[in-house]
Coordinates of C-alpha atoms and ligand atoms in Angstrom, one line a residue:
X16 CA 0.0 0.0 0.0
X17 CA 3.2 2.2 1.0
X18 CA 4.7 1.8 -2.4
X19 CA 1.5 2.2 -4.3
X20 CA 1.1 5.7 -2.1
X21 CA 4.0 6.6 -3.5
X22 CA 3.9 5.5 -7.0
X23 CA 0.7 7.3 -7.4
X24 CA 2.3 10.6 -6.0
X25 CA 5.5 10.2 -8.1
X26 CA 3.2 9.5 -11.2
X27 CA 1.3 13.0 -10.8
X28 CA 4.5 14.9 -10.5
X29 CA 5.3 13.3 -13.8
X30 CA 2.1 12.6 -15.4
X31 CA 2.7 14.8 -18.5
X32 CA 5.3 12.7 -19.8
X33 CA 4.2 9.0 -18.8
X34 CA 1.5 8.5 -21.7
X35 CA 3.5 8.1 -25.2
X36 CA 2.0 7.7 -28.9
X37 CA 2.8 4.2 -30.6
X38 CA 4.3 3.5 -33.7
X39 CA 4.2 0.6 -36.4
X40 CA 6.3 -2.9 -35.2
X41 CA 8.7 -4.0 -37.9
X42 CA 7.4 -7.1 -39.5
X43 CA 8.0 -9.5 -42.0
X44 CA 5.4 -9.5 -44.3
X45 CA 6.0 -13.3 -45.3
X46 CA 5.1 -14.6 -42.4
X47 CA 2.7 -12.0 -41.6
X48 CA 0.6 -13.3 -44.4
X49 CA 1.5 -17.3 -43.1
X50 CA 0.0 -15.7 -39.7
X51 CA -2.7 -13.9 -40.9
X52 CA -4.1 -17.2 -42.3
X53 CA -3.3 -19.6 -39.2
X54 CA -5.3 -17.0 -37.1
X55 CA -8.2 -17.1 -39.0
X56 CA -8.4 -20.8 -39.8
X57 CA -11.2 -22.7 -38.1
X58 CA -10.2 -26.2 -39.0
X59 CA -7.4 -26.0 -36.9
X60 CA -9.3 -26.5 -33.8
X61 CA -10.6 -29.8 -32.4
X62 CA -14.0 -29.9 -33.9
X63 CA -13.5 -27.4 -37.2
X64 CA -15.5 -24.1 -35.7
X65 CA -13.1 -22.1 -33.6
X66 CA -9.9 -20.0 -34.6
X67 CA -8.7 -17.1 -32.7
X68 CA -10.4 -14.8 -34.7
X69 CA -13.6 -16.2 -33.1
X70 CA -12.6 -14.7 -30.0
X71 CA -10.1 -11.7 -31.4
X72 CA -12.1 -10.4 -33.9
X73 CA -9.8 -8.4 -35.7
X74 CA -13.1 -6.5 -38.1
X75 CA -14.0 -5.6 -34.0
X76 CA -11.0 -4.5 -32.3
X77 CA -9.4 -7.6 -31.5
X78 CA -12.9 -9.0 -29.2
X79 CA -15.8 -10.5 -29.5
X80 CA -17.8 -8.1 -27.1
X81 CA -18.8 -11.5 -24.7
X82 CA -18.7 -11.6 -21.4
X83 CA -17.3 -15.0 -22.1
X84 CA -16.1 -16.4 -25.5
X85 CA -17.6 -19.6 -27.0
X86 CA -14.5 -21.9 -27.2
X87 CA -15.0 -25.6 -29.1
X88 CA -18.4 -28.0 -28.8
X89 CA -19.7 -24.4 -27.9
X90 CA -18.2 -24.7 -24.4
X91 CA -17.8 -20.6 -22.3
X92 CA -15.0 -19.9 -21.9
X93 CA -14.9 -19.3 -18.1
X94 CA -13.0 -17.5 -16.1
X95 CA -11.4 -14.6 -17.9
X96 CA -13.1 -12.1 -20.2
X97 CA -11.1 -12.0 -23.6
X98 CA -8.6 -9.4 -23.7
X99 CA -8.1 -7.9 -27.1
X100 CA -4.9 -8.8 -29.8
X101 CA -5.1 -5.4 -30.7
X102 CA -1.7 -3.9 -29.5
X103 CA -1.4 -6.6 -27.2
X104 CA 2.8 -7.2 -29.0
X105 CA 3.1 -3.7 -27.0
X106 CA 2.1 -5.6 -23.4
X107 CA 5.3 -6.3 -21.2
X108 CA 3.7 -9.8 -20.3
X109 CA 0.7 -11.7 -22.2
X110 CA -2.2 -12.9 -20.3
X111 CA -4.3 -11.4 -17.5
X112 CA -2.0 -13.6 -14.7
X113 CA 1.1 -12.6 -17.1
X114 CA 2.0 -16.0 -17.7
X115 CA 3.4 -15.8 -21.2
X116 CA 6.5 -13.9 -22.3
X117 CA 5.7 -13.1 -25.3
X118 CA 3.1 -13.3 -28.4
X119 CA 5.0 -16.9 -29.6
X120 CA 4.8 -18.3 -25.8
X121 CA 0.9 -17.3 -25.9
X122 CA 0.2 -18.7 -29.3
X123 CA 0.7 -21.9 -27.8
X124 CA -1.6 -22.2 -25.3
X125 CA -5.5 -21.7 -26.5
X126 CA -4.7 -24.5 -29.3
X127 CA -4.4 -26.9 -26.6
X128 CA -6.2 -25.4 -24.1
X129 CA -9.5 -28.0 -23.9
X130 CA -12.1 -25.3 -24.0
X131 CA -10.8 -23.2 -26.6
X132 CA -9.5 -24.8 -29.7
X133 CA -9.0 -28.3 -27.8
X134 CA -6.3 -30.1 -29.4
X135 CA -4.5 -32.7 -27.7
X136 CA -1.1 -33.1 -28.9
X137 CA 1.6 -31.2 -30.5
X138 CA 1.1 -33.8 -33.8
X139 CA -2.7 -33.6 -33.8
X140 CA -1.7 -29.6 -34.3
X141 CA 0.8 -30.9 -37.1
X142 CA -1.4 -33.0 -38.7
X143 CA -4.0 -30.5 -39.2
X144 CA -1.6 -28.0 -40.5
X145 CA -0.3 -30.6 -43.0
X146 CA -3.8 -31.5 -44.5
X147 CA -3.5 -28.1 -46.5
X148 CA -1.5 -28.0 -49.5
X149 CA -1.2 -24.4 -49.7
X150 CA 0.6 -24.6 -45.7
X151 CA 3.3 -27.5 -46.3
X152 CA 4.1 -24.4 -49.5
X153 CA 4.3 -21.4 -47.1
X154 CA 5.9 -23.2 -44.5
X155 CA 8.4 -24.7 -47.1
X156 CA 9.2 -21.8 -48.7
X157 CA 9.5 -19.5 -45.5
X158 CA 10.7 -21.6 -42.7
X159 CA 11.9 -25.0 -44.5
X160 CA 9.5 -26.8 -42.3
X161 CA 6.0 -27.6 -40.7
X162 CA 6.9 -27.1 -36.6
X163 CA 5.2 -26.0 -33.6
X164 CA 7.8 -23.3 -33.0
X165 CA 7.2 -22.0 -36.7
X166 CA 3.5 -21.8 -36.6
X167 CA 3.6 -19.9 -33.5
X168 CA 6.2 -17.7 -34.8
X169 CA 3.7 -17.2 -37.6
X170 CA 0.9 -16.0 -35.8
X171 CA 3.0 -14.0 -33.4
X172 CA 4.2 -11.8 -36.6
X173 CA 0.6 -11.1 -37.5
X174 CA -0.3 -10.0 -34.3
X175 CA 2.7 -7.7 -34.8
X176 CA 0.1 -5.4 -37.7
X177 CA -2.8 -5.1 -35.3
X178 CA -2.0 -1.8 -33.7
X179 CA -3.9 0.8 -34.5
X180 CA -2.6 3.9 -35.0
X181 CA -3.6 7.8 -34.9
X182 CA -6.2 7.9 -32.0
X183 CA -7.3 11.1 -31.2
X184 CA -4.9 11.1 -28.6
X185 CA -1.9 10.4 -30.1
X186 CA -2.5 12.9 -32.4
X187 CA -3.1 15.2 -30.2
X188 CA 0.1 14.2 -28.0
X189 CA 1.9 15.0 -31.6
X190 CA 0.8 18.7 -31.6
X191 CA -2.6 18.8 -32.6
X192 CA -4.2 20.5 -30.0
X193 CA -7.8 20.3 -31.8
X194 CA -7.9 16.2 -32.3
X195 CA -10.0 15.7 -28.8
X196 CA -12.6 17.7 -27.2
X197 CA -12.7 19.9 -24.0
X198 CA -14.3 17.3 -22.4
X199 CA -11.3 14.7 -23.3
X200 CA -8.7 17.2 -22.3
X201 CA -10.6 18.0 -18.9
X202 CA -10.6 13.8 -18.9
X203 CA -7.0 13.9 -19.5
X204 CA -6.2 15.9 -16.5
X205 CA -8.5 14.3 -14.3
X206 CA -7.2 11.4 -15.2
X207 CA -3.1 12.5 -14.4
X208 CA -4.5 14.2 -11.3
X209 CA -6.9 11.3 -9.7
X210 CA -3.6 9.1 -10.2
X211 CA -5.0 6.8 -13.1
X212 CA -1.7 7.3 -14.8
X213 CA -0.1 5.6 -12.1
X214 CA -1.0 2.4 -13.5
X215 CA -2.2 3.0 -16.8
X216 CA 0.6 4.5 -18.5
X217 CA 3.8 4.1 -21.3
X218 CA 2.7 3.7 -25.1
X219 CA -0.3 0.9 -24.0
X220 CA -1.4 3.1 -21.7
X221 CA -1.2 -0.2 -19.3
X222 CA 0.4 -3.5 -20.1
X223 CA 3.7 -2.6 -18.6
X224 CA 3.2 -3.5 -14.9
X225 CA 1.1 -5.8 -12.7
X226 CA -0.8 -4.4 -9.9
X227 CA -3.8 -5.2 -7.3
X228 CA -7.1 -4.9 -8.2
X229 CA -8.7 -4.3 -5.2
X230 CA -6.2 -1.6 -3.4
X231 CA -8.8 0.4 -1.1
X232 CA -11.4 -2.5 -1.3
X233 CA -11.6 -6.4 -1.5
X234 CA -13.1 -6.7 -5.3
X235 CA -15.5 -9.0 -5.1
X236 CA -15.0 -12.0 -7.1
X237 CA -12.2 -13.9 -5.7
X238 CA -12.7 -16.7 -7.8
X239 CA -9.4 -16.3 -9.8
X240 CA -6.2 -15.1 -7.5
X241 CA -4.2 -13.3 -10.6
X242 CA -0.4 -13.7 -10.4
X243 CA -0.8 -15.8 -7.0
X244 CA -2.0 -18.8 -9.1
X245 CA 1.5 -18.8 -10.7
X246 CA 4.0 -17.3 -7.9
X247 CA 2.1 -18.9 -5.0
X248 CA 3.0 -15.3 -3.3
X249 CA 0.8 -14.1 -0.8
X250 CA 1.2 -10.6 -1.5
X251 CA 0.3 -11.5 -5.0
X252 CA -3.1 -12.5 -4.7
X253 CA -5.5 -10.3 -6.8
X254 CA -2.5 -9.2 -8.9
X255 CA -3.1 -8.7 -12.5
X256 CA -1.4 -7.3 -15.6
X257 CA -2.7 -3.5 -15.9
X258 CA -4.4 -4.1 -19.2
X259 CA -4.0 -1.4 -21.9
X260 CA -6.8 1.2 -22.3
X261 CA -6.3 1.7 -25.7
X262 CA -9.6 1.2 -27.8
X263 CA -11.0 0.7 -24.8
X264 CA -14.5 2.0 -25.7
X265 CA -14.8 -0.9 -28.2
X266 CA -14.2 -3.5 -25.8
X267 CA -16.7 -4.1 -23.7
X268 CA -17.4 -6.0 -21.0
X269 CA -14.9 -5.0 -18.5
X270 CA -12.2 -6.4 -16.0
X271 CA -10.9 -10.0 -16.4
X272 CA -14.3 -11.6 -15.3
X273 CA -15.9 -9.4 -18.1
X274 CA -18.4 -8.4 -14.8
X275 CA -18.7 -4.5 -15.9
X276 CA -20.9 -3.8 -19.1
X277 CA -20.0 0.2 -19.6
X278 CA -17.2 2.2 -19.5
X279 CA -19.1 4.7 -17.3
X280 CA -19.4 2.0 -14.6
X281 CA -15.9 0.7 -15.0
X282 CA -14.1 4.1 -14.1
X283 CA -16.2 4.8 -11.2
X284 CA -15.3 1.4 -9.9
X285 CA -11.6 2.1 -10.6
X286 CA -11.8 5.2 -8.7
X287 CA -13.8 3.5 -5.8
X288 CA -11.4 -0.2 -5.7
X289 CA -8.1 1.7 -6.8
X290 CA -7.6 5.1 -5.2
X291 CA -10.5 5.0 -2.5
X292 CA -12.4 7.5 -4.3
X293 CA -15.8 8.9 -4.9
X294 CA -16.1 10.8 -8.5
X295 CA -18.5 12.6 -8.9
X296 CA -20.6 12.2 -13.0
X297 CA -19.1 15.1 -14.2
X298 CA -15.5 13.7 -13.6
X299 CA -16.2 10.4 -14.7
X300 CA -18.0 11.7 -18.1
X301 CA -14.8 13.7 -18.8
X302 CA -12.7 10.7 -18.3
X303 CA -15.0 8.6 -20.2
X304 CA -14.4 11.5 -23.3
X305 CA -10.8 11.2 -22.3
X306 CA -11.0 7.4 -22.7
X307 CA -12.9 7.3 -26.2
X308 CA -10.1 9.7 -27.7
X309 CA -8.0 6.4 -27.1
X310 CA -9.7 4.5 -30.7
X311 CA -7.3 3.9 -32.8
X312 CA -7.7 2.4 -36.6
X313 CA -6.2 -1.0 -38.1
X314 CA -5.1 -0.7 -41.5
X315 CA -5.2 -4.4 -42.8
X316 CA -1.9 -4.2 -44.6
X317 CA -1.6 -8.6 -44.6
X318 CA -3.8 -8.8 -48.1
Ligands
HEC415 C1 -12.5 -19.3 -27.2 C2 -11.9 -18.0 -27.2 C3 -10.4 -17.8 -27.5 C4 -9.7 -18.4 -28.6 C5 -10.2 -19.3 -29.6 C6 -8.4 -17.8 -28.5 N1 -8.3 -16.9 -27.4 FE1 -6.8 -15.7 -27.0 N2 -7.6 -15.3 -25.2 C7 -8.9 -15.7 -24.8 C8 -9.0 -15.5 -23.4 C9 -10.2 -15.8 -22.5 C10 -7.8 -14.9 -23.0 C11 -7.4 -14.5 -21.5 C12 -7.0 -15.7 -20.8 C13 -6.1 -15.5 -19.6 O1 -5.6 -14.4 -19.4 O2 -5.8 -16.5 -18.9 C14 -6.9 -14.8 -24.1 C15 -5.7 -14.2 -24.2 C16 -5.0 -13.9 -25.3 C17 -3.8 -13.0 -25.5 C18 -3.2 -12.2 -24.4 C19 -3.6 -10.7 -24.5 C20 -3.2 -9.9 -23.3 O3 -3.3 -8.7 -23.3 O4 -2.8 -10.5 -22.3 C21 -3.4 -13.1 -26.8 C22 -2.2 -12.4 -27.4 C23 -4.3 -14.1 -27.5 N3 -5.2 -14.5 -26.6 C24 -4.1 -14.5 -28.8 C25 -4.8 -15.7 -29.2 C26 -4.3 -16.4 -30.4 C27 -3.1 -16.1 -31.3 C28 -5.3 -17.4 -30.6 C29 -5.3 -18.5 -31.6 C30 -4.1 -19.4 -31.7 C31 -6.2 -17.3 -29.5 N4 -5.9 -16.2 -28.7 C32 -7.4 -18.0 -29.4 C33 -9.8 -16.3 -25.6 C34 -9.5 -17.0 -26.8
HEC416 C1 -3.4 0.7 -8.6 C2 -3.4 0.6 -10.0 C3 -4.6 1.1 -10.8 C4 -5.1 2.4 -10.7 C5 -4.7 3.5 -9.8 C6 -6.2 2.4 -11.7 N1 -6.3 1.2 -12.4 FE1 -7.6 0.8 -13.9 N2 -7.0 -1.2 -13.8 C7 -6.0 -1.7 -13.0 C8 -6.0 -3.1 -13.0 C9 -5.1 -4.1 -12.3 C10 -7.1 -3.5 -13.9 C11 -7.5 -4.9 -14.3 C12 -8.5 -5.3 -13.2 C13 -9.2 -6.6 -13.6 O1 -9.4 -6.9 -14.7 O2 -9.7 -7.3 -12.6 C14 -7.7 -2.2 -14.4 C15 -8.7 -2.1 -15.3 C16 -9.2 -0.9 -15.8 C17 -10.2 -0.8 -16.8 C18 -10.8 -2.0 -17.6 C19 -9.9 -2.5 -18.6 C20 -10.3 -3.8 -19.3 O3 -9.8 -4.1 -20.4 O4 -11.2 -4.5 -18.8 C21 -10.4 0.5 -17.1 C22 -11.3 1.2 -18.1 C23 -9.6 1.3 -16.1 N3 -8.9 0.3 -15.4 C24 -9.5 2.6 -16.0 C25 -9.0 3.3 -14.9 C26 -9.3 4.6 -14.5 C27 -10.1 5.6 -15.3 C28 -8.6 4.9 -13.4 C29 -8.6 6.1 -12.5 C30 -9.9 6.5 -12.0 C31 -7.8 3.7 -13.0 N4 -8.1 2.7 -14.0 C32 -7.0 3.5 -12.0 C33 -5.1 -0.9 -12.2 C34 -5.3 0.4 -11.8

């Protein structure tokens, strides 16, 4: 509680500098394309219906919008709320628990994972990539061969085109003072001087660092115990990765149990389970302004 006192003071002293614009990730476009099609491709999944598009829309920022995603054998996809691909390559850790290092460590995980594309083995993942013609070419041509490290690799470097550039607020951190409203740049402040930006901060705006949820007040669903679950650390239960608020108005429902339906809700929580605050609507309107300057727009460039 000490250091998050005084992380939160330090942050306001420096607030003006803490949130940055992003930039395009270098890519290669080869395997970009290789990706592009893995991440879309349903028959890769146990019973033919689910690819990670199904839960990462990427026509709808990178969600689906559900409280809970329907995995294979139309199973929900219970506990966590789907977090969006969109910018995620910018996230210092993947996952809400942070369990993944990086984009190719995460790929791994929902084909085997039994609810969401519910393979079983390593070769049943192989096989399926080998029963298409046009993937034993790619993969020849690119890579030399068909392997589990490959394919991930693969849909890692398409995840590295879906950021979306020149929100708003990017533009206006660039000098153009007229890209967000009053409202947004009253939300700005409020947002610097309530100590937001103590957590949500760097180019995701979040994804750099895992904190508490539940700082001034036990949140109330316990039911997953965040970075505990993988440390075994006391002082880490209720830990979670800081998730990015950019495109955040497009990604509803909100927190890793997907329990909040609005934005509007979901700050006056924050305030309330973060900082110990009250706001009052005016405040929270102007950070909910401040929070829709955040939309972005993905180019497809992978045609
Ligand atoms: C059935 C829905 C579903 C499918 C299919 C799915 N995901 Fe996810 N994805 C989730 C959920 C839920 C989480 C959060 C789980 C957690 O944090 O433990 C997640 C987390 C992620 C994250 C971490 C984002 C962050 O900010 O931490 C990435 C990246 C990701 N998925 C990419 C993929 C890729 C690539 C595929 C296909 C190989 C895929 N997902 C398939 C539901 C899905
Ligand atoms: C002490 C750190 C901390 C502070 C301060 C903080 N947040 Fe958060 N924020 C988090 C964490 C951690 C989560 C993820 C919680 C979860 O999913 O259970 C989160 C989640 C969110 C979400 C939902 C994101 C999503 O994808 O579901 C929004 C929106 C948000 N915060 C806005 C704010 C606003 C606005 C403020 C200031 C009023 C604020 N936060 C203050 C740590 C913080």
């Amino acid at each position: 509680m000490k250091k998050l006192i005084f992380l939160i003071f330090i942050s306001i002293l420096y607030a003006d500098d803490m949130i940055t614009p992003i930039s395009e990730v270098p890519y290669n476009k080869e395997k970009a394309i290789l990706g592009k099609k893995l991440y879309n491709d349903t028959s890769l999944s146990k019973d033919g219906t689910v690819s990670c598009n199904t839960c990462h829309r990427t026509d709808n920022f990178g969600v689906d919008n559900k409280e809970f995603s329907t995995g294979v054998k139309g199973q929900l996809d219970k506990p966590f709320n789907t977090p969006t691909t969109f910018n995620s390559v910018f996230n210092f850790v993947q996952f809400w628990n942070g369990r993944a290092k990086d984009l190719k460590e995460q790929a791994k995980v929902p084909f085997f994972n039994p609810i969401e594309m519910g393979l079983e083995s390593d070769s049943e993942l192989i096989q399926k990539v080998n029963a298409n013609a046009a993937y034993i070419n790619d993969f020849k041509k690119i890579y030399g061969e068909i392997n589990i490290d490959n394919i991930m690799d693969a849909i890692a470097e398409f995840e590295k085109t879906l950021v979306t550039l020149n929100s708003p607020f990017d533009r206006y951190l660039q000098g153009d003072a007229t890209a967000i409203s009053q409202k947004a740049k009253r939300g700005y402040e409020a947002f610097k001087n309530n100590g937001c930006i103590a957590c949500h901060q760097g180019k995701n705006i979040g994804g750099n660092m895992y904190q508490k949820i539940g700082v001034f007040e036990d949140y109330p669903n316990q039911e997953v115990l965040g970075r505990y679950e993988i440390t075994k650390n006391p002082e880490d239960k209720m830990v979670f990765k800081v998730p990015s608020l950019r495109n955040i108005a497009k990604t509803a429902p909100y927190y890793h149990d997907g329990s909040i339906p609005t934005l509007d809700a979901c700050v006056q929580f924050m305030a309330y389970y973060q900082l110990g605050k009250f706001l009052d609507q005016k405040t929270v309107d102007d950070i909910v302004a401040f929070l829709e300057s955040l939309t972005g727009e993905y180019n497809d460039q992978i045609k």
